[in-house]
Coordinates of C-alpha atoms and ligand atoms in Angstrom, one line a residue:
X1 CA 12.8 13.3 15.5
X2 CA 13.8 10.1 17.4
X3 CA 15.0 7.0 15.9
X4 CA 14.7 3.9 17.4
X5 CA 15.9 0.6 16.3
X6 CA 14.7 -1.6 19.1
X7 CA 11.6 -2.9 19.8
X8 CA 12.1 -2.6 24.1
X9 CA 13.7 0.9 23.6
X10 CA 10.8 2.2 20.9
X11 CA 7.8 0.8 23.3
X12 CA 9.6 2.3 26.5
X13 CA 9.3 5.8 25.1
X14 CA 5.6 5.4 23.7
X15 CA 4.6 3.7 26.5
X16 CA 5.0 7.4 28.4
X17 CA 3.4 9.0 25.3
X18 CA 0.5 7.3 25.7
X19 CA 0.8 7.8 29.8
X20 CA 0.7 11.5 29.8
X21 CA -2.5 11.2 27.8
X22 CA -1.0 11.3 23.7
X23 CA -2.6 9.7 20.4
X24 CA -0.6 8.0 18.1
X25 CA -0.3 7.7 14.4
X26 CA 1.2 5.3 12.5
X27 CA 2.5 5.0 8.6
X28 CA 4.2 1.4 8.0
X29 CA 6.7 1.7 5.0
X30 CA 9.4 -0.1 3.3
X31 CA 11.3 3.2 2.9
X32 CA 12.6 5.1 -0.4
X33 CA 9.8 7.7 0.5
X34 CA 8.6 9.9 -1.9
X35 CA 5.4 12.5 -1.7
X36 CA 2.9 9.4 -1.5
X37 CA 4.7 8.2 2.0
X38 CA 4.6 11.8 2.9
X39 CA 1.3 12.5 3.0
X40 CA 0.4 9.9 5.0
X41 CA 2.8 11.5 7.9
X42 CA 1.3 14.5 7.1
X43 CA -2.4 13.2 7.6
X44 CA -1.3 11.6 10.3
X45 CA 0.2 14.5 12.1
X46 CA -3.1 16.2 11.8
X47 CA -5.4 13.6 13.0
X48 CA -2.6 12.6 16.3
X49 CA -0.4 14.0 18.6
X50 CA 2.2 11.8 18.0
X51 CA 3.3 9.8 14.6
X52 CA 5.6 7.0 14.8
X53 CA 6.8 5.9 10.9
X54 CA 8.5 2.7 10.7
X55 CA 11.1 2.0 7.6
X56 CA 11.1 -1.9 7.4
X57 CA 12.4 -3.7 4.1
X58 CA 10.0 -6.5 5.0
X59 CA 12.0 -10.1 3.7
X60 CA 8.4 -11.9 4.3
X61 CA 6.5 -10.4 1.3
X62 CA 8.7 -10.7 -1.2
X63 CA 7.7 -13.5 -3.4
X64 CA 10.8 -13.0 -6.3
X65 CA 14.4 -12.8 -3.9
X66 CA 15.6 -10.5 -6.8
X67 CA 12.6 -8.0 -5.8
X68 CA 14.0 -7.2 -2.3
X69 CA 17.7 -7.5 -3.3
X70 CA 16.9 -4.7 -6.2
X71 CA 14.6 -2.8 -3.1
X72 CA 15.7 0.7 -3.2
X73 CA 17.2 1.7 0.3
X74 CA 17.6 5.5 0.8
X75 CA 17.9 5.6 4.9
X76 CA 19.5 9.1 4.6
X77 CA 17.5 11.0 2.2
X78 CA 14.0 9.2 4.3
X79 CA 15.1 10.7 8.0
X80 CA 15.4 14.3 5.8
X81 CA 12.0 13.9 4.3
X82 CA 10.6 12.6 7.5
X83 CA 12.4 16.0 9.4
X84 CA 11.5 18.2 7.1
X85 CA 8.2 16.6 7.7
X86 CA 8.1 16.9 11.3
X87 CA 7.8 13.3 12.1
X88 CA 8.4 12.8 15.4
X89 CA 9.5 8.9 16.1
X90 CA 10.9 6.6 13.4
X91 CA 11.3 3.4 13.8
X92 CA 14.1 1.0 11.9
X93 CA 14.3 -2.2 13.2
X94 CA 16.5 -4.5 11.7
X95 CA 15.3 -8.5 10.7
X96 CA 15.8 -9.9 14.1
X97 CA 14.0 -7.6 16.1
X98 CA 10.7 -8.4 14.3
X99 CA 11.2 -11.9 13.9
X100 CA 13.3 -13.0 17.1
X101 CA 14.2 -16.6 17.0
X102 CA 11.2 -18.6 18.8
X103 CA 8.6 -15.8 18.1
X104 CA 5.5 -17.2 16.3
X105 CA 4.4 -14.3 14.0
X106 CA 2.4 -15.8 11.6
X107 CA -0.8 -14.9 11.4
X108 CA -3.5 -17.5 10.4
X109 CA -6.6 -15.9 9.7
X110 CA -8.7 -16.9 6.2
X111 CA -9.4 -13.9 4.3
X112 CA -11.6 -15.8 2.0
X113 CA -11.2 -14.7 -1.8
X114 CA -9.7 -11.0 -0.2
X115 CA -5.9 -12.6 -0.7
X116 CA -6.2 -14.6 -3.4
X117 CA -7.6 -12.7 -6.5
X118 CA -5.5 -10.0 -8.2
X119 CA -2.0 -9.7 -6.2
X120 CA -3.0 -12.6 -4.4
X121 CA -2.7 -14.5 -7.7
X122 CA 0.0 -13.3 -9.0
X123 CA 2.2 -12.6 -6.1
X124 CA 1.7 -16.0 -3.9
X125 CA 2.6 -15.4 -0.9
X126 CA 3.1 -11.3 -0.7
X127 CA 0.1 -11.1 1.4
X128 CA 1.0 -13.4 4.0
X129 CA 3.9 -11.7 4.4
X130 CA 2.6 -8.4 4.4
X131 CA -0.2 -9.2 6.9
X132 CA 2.4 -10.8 9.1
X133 CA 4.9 -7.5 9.0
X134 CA 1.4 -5.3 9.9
X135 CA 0.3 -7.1 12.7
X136 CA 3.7 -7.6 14.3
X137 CA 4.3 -3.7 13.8
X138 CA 0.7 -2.7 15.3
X139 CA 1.3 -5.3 18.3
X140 CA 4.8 -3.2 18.5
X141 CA 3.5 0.3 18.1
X142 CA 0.0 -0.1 19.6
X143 CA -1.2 3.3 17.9
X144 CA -4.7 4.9 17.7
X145 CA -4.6 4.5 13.8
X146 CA -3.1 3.3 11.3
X147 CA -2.1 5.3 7.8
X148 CA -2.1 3.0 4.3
X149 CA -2.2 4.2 0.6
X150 CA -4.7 3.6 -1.5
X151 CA -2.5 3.2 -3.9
X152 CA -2.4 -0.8 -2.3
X153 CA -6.0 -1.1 -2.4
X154 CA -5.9 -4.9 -1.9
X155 CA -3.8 -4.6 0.7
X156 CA -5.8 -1.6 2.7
X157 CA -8.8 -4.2 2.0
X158 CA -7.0 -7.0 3.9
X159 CA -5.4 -4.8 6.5
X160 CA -9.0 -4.0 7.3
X161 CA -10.5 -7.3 7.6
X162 CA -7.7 -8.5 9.5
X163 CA -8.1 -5.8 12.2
X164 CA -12.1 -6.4 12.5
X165 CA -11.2 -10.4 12.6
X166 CA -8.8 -10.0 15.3
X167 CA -11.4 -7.2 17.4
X168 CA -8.2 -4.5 17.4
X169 CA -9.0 -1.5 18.6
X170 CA -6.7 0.7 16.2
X171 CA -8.1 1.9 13.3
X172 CA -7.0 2.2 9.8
X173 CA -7.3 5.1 7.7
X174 CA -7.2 5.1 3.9
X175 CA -5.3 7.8 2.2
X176 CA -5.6 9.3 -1.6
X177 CA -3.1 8.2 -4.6
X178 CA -0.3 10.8 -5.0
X179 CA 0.5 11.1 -8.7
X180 CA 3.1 12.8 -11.1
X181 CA 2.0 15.5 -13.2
X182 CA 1.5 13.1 -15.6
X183 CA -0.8 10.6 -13.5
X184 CA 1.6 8.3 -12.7
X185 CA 1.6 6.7 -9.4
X186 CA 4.5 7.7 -7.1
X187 CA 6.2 4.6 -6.3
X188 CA 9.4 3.3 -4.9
X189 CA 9.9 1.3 -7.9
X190 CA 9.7 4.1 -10.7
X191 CA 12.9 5.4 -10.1
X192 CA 14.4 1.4 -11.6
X193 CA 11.9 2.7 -15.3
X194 CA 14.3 3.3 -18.1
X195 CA 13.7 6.7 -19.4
X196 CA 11.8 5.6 -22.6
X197 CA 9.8 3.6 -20.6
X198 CA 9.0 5.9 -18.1
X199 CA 7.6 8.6 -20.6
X200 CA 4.9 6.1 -21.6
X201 CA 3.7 4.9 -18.5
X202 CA 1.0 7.4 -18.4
X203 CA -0.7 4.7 -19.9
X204 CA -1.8 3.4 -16.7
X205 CA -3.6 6.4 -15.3
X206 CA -4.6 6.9 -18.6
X207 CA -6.0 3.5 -18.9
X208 CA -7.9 4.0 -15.5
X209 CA -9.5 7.1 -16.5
X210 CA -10.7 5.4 -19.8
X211 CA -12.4 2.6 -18.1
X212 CA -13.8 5.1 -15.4
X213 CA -15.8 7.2 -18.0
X214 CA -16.8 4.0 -20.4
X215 CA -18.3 2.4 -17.5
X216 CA -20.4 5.4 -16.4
X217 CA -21.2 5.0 -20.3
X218 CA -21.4 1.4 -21.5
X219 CA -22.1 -0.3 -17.9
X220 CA -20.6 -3.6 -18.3
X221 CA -17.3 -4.6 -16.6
X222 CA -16.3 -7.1 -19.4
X223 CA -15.9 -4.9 -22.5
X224 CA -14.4 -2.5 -20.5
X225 CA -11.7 -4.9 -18.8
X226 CA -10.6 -6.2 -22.7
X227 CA -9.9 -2.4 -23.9
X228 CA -8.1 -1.5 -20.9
X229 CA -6.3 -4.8 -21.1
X230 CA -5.8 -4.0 -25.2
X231 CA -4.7 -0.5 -24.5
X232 CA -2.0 -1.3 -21.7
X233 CA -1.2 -4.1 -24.5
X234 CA 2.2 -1.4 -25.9
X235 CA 5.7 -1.7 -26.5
X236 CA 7.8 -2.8 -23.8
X237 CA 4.1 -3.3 -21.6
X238 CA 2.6 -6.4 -20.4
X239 CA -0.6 -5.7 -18.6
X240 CA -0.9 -8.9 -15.7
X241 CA -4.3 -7.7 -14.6
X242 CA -7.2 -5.6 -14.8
X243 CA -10.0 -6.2 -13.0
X244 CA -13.2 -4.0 -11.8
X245 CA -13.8 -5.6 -8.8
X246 CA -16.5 -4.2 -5.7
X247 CA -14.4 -2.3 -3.0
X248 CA -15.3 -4.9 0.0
X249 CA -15.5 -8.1 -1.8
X250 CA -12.7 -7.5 -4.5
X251 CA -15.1 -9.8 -6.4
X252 CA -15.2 -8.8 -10.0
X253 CA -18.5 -6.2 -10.7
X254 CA -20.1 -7.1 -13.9
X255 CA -22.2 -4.0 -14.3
X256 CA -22.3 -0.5 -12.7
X257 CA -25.6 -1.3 -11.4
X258 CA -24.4 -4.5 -9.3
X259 CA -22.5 -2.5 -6.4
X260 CA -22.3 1.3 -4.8
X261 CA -18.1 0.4 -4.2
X262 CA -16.4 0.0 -7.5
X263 CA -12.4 -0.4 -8.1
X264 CA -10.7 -0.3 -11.4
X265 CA -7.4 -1.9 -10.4
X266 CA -4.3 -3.0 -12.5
X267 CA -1.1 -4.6 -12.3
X268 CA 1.3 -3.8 -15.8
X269 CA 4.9 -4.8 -16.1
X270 CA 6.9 -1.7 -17.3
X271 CA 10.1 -3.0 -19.0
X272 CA 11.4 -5.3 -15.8
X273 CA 9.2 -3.0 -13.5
X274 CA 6.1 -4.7 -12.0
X275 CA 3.7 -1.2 -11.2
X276 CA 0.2 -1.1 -9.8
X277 CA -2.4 1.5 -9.6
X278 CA -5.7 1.6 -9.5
X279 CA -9.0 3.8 -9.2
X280 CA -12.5 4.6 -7.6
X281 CA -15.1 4.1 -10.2
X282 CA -18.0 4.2 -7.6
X283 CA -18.1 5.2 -4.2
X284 CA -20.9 5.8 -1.2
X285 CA -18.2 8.4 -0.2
X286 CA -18.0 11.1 -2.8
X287 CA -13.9 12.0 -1.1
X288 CA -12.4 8.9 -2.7
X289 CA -10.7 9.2 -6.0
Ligands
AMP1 P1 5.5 1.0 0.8 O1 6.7 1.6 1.4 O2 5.5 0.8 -0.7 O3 5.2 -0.3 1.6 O4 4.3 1.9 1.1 C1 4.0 2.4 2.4 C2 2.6 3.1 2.4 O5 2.7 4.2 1.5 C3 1.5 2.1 1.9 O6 0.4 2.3 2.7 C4 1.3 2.6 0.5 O7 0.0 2.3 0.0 C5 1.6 4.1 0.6 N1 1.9 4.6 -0.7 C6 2.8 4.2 -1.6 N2 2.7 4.9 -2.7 C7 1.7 5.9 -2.6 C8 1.2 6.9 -3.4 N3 1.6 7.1 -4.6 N4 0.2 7.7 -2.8 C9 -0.3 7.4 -1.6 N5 0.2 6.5 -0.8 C10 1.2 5.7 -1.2

């Protein structure tokens, strides 16, 4: 694997890639991988000759300082994972190189509701941030597509629009949630859950899977919304959200009926730990979970 931490020295070498005829794949993370990050190199890998993975602590989304100061940074144990992976180029720039001194990369596209319900509302900011670090990291990388989790719905959903705004040519690709045995989410943050904690945060997935099979049942959104919410209501819990929303609009569904795109999706702080998760109630593909 090659690891660049340059911008010049990272294009110079993908710039004959892409010469001699190559594809190239690309999964933007924030590092501390785990099996989620992983199989999005791994699907990548199969769908390109090439996969470039970038490990970027992104200041620009974090709306609480604390948040990125507390960001779990495990540079050693990543460029193992991504070996033992076969990953072939990895990218870690440090701040400067992706926001140089007198380099506009803000991006000022309106997103209508898209950023401003769920994280949007309770994160202001985070996806400015985060749809400034994707677009200065696709106008770096130039791949053929692009690898996200669906694990950050919201933000595959803005990733999306803001590549069909802007007429981009690379394509992003939407990849299942990786979960512990126990349903839980993989996630950076999980390894800051106290013990206790962690042992009921099943709850989530749990939650989830409730309010998939009572909407099949009951059909309307609302009652289902104020169980889930009452459920994730435990000790040491403090659901912030939990919305069923339609999978384009992220407007909230009221009924089963109303859209073929459905998304359960929560936010739920876990002791200090802010987790989200969510899950395919509906879909007009029968491979999404
Ligand atoms: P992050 O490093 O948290 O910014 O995540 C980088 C990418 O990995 C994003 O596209 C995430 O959606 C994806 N990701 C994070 N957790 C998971 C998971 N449990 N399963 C699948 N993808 C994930």
């Amino acid at each position: 694997m090659y690891l660049f931490k340059l911008v010049a020295d990272l294009q110079k070498y993908l710039d004959k890639l892409r010469k001699d005829g190559n594809t190239i794949g690309f999964v933007p993370t924030m590092g501390a991988l785990h099996e989620g990050h992983l199989s999005l190199i791994d699907k990548a890998k199969s769908d390109n000759d090439f996969v470039v993975c970038s490990i970027f602590v992104n200041p620009t989304q974090f709306n609480e300082p604390e948040d990125l100061v507390k960001y779990p940074r495990t540079a050693i144990q990543d460029i193992e994972a991504l070996t033992s992976h076969h990953n072939d180029v990895l990218f870690m720039p440090p701040v400067d190189e992706i926001y140089p001194e007198g380099l506009d990369t803000r991006v000022e596209l309106d997103f209508g509701q898209l950023d401003k319900v769920m994280e949007g509302e309770f994160r202001p900011g985070h996806f400015s941030g985060m749809v400034q670090v994707v677009n200065r990291l696709t106008n770096i990388v130039k791949p053929d597509k692009m690898y996200f989790g669906q694990k950050d719905f919201q933000q595959y959903t803005l990733v999306r629009n803001m590549l069909s705004q802007s007429a981009s040519p690379v394509e992003a690709i939407m990849c299942p949630i990786i979960r512990e045995p126990d349903g839980l989410a993989l996630s950076s943050r999980n390894v800051r859950l106290q013990p206790d904690i962690r042992g009921k945060a099943t709850i989530i997935y749990q939650s989830l899977l409730k309010a998939k099979s009572l909407l099949l049942k009951e059909s309307k959104s609302e009652l289902v919304r104020k169980m889930a919410l009452h459920d994730l209501a435990i000790k040491d819990f403090k659901p912030e959200y939990f919305e069923i929303v339609d999978g384009n609009t992220l407007m909230p569904v009221e009924d089963y009926s109303e859209s073929d795109y459905i998304v359960a999706c929560t936010a739920v702080w876990a002791g200090e730990v802010r987790l989200i998760d969510n899950m395919i109630i509906k879909s007009p593909d029968n491979n999404l979970k």
